[in-house]
Coordinates of C-alpha atoms in Angstrom, one line a residue:
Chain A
X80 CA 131.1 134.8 38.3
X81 CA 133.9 132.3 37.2
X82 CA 132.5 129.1 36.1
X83 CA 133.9 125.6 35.3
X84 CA 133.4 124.5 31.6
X85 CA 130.2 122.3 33.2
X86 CA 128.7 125.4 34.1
X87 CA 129.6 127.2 30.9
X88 CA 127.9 124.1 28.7
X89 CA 124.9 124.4 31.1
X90 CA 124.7 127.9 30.6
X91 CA 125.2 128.0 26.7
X92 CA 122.3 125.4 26.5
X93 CA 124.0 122.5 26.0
X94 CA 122.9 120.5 28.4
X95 CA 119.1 121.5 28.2
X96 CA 116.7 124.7 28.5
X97 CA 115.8 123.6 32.3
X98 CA 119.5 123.8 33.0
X99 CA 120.1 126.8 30.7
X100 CA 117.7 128.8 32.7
X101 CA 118.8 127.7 36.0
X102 CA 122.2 128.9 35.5
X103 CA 121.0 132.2 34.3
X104 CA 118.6 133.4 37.2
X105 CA 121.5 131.4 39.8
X106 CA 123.9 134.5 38.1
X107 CA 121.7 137.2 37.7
X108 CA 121.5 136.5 42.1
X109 CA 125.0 135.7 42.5
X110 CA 126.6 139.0 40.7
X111 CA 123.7 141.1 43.3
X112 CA 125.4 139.4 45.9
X113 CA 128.9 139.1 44.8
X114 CA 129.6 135.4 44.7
X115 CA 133.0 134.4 43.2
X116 CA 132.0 131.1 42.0
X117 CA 129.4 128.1 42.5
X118 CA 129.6 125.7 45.4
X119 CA 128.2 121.9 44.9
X120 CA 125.2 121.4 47.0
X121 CA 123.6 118.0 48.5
X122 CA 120.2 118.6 49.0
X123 CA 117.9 121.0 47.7
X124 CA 114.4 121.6 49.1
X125 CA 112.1 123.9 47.5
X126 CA 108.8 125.8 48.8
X127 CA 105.8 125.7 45.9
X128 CA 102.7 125.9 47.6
X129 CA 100.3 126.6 45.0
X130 CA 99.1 130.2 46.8
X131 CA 102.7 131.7 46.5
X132 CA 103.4 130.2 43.4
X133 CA 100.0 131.2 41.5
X134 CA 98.5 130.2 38.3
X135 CA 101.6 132.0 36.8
X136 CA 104.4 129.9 39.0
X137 CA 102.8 126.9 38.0
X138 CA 102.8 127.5 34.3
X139 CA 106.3 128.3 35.1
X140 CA 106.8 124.6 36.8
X141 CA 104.8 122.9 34.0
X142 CA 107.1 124.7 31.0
X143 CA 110.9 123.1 33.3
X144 CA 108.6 119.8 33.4
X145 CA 107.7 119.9 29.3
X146 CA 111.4 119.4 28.6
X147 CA 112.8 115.3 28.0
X148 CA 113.7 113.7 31.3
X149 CA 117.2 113.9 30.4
X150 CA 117.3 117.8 30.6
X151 CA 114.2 118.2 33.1
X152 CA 115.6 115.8 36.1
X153 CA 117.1 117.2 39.1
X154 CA 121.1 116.4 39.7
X155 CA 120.9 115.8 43.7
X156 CA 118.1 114.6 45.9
X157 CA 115.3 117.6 45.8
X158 CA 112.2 117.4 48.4
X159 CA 109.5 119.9 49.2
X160 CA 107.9 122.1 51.9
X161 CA 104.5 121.9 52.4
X162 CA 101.7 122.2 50.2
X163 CA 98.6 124.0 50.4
X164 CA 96.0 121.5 50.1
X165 CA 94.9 118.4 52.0
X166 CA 94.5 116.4 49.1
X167 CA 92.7 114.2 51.7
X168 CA 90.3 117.3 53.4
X169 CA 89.9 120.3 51.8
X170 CA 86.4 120.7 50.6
X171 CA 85.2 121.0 54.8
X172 CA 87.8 123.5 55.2
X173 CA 86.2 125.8 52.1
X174 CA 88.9 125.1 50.0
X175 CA 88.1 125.1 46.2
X176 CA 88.4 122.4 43.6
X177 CA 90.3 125.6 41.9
X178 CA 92.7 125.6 44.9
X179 CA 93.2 121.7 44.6
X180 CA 93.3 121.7 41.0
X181 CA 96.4 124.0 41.1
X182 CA 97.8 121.3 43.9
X183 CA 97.7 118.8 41.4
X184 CA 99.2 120.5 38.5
X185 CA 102.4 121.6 40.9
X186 CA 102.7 118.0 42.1
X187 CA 102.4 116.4 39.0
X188 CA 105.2 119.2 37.5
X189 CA 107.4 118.4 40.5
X190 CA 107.3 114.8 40.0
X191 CA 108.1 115.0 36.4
X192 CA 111.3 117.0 37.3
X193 CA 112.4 114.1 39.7
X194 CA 111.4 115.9 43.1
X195 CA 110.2 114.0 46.3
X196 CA 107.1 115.3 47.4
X197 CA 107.5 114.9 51.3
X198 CA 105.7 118.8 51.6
X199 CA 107.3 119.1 55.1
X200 CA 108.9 121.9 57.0
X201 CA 110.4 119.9 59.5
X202 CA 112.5 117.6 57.1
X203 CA 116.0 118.0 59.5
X204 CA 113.8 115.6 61.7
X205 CA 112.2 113.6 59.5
X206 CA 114.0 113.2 56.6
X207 CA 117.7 113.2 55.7
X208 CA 119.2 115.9 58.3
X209 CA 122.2 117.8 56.9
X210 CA 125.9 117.1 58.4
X211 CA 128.2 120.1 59.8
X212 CA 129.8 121.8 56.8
X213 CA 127.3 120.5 54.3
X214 CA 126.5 122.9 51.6
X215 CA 122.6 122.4 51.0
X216 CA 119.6 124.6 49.4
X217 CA 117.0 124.9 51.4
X218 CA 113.7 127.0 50.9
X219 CA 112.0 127.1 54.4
X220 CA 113.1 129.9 56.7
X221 CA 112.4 127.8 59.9
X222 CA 114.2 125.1 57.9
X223 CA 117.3 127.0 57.1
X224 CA 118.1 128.6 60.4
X225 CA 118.0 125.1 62.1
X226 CA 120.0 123.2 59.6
X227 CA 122.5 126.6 59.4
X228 CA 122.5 126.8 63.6
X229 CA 122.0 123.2 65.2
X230 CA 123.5 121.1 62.6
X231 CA 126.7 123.6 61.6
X232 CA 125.4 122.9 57.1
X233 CA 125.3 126.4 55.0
X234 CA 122.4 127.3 53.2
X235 CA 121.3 130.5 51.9
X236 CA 116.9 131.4 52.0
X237 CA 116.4 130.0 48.5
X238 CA 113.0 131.1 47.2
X239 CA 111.7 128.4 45.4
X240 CA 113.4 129.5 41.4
X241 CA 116.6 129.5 43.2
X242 CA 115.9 125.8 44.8
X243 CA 114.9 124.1 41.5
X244 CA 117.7 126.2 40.1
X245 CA 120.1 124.7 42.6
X246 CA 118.1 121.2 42.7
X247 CA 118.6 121.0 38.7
X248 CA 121.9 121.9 38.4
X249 CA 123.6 120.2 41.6
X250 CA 125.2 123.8 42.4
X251 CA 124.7 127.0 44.2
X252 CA 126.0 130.5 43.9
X253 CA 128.8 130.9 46.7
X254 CA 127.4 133.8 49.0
X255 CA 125.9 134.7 52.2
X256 CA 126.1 131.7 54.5
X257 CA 128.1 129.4 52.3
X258 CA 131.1 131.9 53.1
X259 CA 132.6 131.1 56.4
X260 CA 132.7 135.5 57.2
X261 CA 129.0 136.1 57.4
X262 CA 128.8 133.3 60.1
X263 CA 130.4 135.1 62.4
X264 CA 128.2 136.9 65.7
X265 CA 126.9 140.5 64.8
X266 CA 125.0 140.5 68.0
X267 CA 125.4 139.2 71.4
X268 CA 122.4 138.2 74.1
X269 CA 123.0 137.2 77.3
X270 CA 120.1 135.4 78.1
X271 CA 118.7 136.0 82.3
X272 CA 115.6 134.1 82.5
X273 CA 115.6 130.4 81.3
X274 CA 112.9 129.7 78.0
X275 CA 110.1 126.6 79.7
X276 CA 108.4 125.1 77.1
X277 CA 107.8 125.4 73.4
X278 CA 106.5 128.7 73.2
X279 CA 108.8 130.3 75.7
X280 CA 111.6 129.1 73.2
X281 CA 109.0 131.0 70.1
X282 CA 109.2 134.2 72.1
X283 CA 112.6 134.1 73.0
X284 CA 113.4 133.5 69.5
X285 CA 110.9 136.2 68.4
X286 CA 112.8 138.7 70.4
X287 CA 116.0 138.3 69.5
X288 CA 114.8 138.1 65.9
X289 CA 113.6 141.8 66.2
X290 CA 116.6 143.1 67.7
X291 CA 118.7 141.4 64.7
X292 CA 117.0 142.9 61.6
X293 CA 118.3 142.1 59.1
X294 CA 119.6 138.8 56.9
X295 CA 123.1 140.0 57.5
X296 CA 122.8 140.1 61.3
X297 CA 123.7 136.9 63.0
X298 CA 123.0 136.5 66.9
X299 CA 125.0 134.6 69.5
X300 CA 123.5 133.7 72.8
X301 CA 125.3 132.7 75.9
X302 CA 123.4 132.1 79.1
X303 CA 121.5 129.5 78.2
X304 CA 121.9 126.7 80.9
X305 CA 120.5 123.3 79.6
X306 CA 120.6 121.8 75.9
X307 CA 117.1 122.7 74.4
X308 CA 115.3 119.5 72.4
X309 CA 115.0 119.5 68.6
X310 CA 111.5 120.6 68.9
X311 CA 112.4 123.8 71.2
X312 CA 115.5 124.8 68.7
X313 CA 112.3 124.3 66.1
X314 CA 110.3 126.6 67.6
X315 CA 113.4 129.2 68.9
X316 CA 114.6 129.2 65.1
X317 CA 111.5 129.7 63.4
X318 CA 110.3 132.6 65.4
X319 CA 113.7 134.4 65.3
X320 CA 113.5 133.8 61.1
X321 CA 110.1 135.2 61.0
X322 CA 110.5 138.3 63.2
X323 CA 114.2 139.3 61.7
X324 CA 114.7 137.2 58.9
X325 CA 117.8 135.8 60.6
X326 CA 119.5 132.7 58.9
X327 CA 121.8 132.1 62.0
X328 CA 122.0 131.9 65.2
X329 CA 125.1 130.4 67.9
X330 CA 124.8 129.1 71.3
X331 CA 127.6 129.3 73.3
X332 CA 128.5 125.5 74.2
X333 CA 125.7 124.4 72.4
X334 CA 125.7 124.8 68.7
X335 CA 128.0 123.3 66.9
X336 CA 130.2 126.2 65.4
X337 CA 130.2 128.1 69.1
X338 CA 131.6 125.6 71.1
X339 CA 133.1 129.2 72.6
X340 CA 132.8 132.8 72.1
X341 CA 135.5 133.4 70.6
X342 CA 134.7 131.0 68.0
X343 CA 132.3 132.6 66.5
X344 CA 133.7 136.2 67.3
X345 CA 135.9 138.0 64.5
X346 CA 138.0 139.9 66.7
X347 CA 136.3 141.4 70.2
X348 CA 133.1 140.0 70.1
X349 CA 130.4 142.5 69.9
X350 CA 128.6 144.4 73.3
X351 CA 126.0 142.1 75.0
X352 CA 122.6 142.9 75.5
X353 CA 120.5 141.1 78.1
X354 CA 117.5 139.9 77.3
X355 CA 115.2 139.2 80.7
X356 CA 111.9 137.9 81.7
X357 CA 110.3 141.6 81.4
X358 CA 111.6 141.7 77.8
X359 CA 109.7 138.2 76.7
X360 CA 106.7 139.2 79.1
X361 CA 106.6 142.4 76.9
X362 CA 106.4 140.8 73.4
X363 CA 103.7 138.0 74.5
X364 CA 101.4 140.5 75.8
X365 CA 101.2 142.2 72.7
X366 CA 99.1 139.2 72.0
X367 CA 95.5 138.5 72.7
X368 CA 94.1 138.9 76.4
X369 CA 91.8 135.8 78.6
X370 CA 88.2 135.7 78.2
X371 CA 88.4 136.7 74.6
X372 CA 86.5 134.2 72.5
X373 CA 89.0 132.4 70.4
X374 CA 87.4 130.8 67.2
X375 CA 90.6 128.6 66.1
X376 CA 93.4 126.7 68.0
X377 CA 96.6 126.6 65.5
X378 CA 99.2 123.7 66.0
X379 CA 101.3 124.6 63.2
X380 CA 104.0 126.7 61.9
X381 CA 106.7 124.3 61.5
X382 CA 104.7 121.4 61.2
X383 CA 104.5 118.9 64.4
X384 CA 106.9 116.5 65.2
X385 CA 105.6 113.0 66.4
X386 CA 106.4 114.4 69.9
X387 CA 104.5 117.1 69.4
X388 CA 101.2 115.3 68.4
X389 CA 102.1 112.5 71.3
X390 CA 101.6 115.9 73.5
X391 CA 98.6 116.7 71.9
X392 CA 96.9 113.7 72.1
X393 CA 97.9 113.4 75.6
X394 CA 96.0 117.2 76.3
X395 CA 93.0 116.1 74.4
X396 CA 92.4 112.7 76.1
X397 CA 89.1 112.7 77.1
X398 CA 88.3 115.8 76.0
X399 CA 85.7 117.9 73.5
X400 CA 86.2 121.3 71.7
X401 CA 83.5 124.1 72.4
X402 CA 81.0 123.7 69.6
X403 CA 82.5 127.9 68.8
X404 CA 86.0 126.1 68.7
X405 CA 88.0 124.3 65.6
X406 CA 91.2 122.9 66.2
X407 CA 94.1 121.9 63.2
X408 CA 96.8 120.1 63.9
X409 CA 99.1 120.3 61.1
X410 CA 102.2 118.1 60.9
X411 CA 104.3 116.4 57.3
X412 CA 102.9 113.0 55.6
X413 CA 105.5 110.7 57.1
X414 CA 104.9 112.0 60.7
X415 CA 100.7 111.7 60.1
X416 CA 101.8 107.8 58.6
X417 CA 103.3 107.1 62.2
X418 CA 100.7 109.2 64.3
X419 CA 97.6 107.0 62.5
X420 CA 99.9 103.8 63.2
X421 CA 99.9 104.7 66.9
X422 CA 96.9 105.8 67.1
X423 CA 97.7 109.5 68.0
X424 CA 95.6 110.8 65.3
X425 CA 92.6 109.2 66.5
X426 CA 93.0 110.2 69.7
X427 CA 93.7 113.7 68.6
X428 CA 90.6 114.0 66.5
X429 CA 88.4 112.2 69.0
X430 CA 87.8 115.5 70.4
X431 CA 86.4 117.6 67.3
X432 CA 89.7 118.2 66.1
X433 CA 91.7 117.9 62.8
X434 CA 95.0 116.8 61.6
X435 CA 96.3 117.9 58.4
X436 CA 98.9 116.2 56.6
X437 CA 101.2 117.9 54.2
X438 CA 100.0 121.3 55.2
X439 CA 100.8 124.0 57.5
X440 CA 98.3 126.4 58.4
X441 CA 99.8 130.1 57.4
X442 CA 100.5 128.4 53.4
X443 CA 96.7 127.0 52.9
X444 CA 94.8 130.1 52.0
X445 CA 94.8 131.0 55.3
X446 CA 92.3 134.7 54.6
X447 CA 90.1 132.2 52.4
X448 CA 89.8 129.3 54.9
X449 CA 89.2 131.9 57.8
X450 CA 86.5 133.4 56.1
X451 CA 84.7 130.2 55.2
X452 CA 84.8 128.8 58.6
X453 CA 83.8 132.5 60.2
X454 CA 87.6 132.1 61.8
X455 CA 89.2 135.5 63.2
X456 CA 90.4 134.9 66.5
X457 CA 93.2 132.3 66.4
X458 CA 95.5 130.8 69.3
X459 CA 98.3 129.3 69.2
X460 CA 101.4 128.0 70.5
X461 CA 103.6 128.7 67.4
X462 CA 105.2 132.7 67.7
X463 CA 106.0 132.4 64.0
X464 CA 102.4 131.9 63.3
X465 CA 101.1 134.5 65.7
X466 CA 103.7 136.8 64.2
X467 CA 102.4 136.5 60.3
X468 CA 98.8 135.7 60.3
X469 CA 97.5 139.1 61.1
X470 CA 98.0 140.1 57.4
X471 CA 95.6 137.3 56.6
X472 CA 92.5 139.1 58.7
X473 CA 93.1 137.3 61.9
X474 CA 93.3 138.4 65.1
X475 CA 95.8 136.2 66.9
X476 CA 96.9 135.5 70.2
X477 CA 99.5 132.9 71.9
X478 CA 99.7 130.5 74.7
X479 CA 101.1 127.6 75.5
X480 CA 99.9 123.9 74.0
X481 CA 98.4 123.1 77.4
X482 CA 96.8 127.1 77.7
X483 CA 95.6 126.4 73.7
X484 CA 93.9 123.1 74.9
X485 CA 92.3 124.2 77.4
X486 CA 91.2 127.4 75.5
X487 CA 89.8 125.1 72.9
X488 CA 88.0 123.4 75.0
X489 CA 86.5 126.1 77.2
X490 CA 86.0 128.4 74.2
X491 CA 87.8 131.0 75.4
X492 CA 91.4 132.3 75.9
X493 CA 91.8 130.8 79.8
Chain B
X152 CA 117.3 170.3 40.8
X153 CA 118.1 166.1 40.9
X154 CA 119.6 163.9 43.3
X155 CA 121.3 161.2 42.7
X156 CA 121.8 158.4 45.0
X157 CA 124.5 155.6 44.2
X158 CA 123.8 152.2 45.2
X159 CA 125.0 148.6 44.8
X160 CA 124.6 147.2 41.8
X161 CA 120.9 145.6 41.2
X162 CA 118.6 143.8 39.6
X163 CA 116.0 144.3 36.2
X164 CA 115.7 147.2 33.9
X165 CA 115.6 150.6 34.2
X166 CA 112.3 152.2 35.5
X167 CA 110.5 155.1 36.4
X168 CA 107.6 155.7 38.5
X169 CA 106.4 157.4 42.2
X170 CA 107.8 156.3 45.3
X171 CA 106.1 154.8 48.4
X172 CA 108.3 154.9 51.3
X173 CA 108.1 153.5 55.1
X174 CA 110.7 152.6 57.6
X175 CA 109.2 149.9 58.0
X176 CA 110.3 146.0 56.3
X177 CA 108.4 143.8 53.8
X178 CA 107.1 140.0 52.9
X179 CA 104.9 139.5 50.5
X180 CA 103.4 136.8 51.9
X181 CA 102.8 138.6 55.8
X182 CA 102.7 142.4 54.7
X183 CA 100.0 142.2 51.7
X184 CA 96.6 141.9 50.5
X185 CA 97.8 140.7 46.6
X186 CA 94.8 140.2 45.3
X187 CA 93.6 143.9 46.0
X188 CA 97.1 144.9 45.6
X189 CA 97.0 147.2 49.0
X190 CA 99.2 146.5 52.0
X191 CA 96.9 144.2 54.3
X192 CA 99.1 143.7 57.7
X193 CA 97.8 145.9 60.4
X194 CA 101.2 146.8 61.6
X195 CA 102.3 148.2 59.0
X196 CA 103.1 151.3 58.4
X197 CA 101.8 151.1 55.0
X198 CA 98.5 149.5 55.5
X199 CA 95.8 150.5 53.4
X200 CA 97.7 151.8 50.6
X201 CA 98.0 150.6 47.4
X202 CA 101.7 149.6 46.0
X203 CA 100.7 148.8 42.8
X204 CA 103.3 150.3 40.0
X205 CA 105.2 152.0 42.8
X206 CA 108.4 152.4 43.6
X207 CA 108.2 150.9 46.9
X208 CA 111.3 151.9 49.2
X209 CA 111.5 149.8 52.6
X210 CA 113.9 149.1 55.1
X211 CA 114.9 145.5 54.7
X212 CA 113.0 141.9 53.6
X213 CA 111.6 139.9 56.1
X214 CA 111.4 136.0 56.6
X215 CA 109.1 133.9 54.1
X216 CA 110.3 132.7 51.3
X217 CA 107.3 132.9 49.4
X218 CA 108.1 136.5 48.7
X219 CA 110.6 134.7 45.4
X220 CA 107.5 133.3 44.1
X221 CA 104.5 135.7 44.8
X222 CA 106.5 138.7 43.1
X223 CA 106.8 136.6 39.7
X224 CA 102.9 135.7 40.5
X225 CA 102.0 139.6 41.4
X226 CA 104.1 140.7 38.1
X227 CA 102.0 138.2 36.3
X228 CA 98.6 139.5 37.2
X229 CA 99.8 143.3 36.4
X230 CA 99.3 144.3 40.4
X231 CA 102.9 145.1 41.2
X232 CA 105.3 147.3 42.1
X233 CA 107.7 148.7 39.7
X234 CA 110.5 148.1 41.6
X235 CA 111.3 147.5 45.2
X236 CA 114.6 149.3 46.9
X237 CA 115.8 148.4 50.4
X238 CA 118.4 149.5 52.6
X239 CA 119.4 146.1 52.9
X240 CA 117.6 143.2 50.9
X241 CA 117.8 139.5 51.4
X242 CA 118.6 136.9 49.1
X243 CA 114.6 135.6 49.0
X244 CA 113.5 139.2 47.5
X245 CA 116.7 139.4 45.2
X246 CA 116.0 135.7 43.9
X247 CA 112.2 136.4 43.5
X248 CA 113.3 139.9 41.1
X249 CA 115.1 137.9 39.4
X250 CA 112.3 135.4 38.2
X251 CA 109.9 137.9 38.3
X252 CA 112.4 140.4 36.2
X253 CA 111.2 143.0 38.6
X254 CA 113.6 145.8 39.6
X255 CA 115.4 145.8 42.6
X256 CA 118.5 147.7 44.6
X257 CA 119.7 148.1 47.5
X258 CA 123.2 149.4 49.5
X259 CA 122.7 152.8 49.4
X260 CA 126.1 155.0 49.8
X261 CA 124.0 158.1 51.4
X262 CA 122.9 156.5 54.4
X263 CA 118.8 155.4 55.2
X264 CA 116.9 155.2 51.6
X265 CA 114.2 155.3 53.4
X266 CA 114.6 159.0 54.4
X267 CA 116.8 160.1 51.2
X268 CA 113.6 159.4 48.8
X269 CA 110.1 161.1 50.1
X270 CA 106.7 159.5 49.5
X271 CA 105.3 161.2 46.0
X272 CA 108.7 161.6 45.1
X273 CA 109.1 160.8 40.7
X274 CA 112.5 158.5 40.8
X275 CA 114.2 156.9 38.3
X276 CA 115.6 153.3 39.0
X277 CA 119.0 152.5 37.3
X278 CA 119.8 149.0 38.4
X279 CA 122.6 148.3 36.3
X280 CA 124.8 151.8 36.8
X281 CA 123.4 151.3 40.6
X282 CA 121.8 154.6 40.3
X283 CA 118.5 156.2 41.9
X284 CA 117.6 159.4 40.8
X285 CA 115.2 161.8 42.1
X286 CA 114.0 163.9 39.8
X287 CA 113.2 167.7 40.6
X288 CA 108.9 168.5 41.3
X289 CA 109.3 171.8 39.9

């Protein structure tokens, strides 16, 4: 990789081990990938939850955060995905004071390097959204695909080494989706039957997240005929990240990079495929069936936007869980800040329910809070989460927020 | 006799060890069970089996960016694989080698990996020369 004499002096040590090191492991994933040079990023955002990162990640975070401020701060604005601990309710869940002790130690490293800890996924809504063309690092699938898609920045999956590593040093290898030839359409869907709701927008997502396969694949969709909201892009995104690992997607007349087809097409764009009602009927009815019992009802997975819980609260007015039924809501500090200012957390929890803040579900010891709360069958709205939990001993199923509800309520899937 | 399969340049040191091969992709957060060091995730086509100090060959890396951290966090407990070849990787798996030093390639010239190298099959990884070798069972 060519470097600037910056990055050589950051490289040979000179401007602090931190930096030293983030320079190394930034090359050692650049030459894999073939990136020419760095590109200066304006954001980074890294995922640390202490059940990925492990006693090992966080000794790791605690040796960067030993170093003098001067060689151990972060160079541009560096926030965080969620966390996975409640600081403020873990113990009822079966969480351990082990668990939360490993919270604390990451937090307290991550403050000492200069990071924010907002512990959201959902920080294009909440916090400082990207601008078309920006080059960012951000470690959240769900997170990336939006900002990549909806908002026309460029960011690359970074794992959470390769976010500090961009967050400490201002920079980023140039590969991937920071070059403007892998954001060009792979694959084409012509979409015949029109996504209603947030989980419709999951599936859809879902589906064409399978067909991609691979990080290298990017869709384009045409067909769709009305301007989706921020939370159903949310929803659409994250599923298609999780099924396929897809970074990208275009919506012709929509997104931002496709205001046509031939925008985003590098010569003849590639065959369509249609994607109908039968093919999203087919991937939701691989989950779950009615009647079955349903021990937990999963808002999560990205976290909820104040919308979201506003929706909730409205479903839950009035209502109470069946004494077989728990219900977490899981949505970023800030957002939980407004929703107890307006009352939508009370309303929301008036019915046996409980929302976390600075959580999401799937990153919490999800196999060790299932098995202390005798949770197996889980609902949910979310297609991401329905997609990953299995590995964690669940046995999940989807429906809509208004279908989860109303299963909470009744027990069962209705 | 050997076969040697070129690939794109990767990642770590050079390794030995016994494959474990799937068409099938990989997370390390969805697909396993770290603690007992098995694949967990019903679906897949691995489930049940143990991928410690293999040499795991899978189609592609999933989403979940965990995977960067949890293979520097597997490495560190000793329940790993030895090194990890896709058809096609993505940058979360290639990042989390890197901290973990753990092997890793991918781009093979031959076509499907995951059909080239057998289950049981005693390869050696060459990351560096972007070489897989296969060595003979006789």
């Amino acid at each position: 990789m060519k470097l600037n004499d910056e990055e050589k002096a950051m490289l040979a040590g000179d401007l602090g081990e931190p930096k030293r090191w983030a320079m190394d492991h930034m090359i050692r994933v650049g030459d894999m990938f073939e990136a020419a040079d760095f590109v200066s990023v304006s954001q980074a955002h890294m995922m640390a939850d202490p059940e990925s990162v492990g006693v090992a990640g966080v000794e790791f975070l605690e040796g960067m955060a030993s170093h003098p401020p001067k060689d151990r701060r972060v160079s541009v604005p560096m926030i965080t995905d969620p966390r996975g601990v409640d600081l403020s309710y873990y113990r009822p869940l079966g969480q351990t004071e082990e668990m939360a002790d490993l919270d604390r130690r990451t937090i307290a490293a991550c403050e000492a390097l200069g990071i924010l800890m907002t512990n959201t996924c959902i920080n294009y809504q909440t916090i400082m959204p990207p601008v078309f063309g920006d080059h960012v690092a951000f470690g959240d699938t769900g997170v990336v695909i939006y900002c990549n898609s909806v908002l026309g920045a460029r960011s690359n999956f970074e794992g959470g080494p390769s976010a500090l590593a961009a967050g400490l040093t201002g920079r980023t290898p140039r590969y991937g989706l920071h070059l403007d030839e892998n954001r060009k359409a792979t694959k084409r869907f012509v979409i015949r039957h029109q996504p209603q709701g947030l989980t419709d927008w999951g599936v859809l997502g879902g589906w064409i997240g399978r067909q991609s396969g691979s990080y290298w694949e990017v869709p384009v969709l045409e067909g769709i005929d009305a301007v989706p909201t921020s939370d159903e892009m949310k929803h659409m995104g994250a599923a298609m990240a999780s099924f396929g690992s897809t970074p990208l997607f275009h919506i012709v007349g929509i997104t931002p990079e496709a205001p046509t087809l031939a925008s985003v097409c590098d010569g003849a764009p590639p065959e369509a495929e249609e994607i109908t009602k039968a093919d999203l009927d087919g991937l939701r009815s691989s989950f779950g069936g009615k009647g079955d019992k349903v021990d937990v009802v999963v808002f999560a997975a990205p976290q909820l936007s104040l919308v979201e819980l506003s929706r909730v609260a409205d479903l839950v007015d009035g209502k109470k869980l069946s004494a077989d039924t728990s219900m977490i809501v899981c949505t970023s500090p800030a957002v939980a800040t407004d929703a107890d200012r307006f009352g939508l957390t009370a309303r929301i929890e008036a019915c046996g329910a409980k929302v976390l803040r600075g959580t999401c579900f799937y990153n919490q010891y999800a196999r060790e809070i299932g098995e202390a709360n005798g949770w197996k069958r889980l609902l949910s709205n979310s297609t991401k989460i329905v997609n990953i939990i299995s590995g964690y001993g669940y046995e999940p199923a989807l429906a809509s927020m208004e279908e989860c509800v109303a299963s909470a309520v009744a027990g069962e899937i209705v | 006799m050997t076969t040697e399969l070129k690939c794109h340049k990767g990642m770590g040191g050079k390794v030995q060890g016994v494959a474990l091969v799937a068409d099938d992709n990989f997370s390390a957060r969805y697909d396993l069970d770290r603690i007992k060091g098995i694949f967990s995730r019903p679906q897949h086509k691995l489930v049940g089996q143990s991928y410690v100090d293999k040499i795991l060959v899978l189609n592609t890396s999933k989403g979940g960016v965990a995977s960067a951290w949890m293979l520097h966090e597997m490495k560190s407990r000793g329940i790993a694989p030895k090194a990890i070849l896709f058809n096609t990787a993505n940058t979360i798996l290639a990042q989390g080698a890197a901290l973990a030093d753990m092997t890793m390639c991918d781009r093979f010239e031959d076509g499907d990996v995951t059909s080239l190298i057998k289950t049981g099959d005693e390869v050696i990884v060459d990351p560096q020369a972007g070489i897989v070798t296969i060595l003979d069972k006789s």
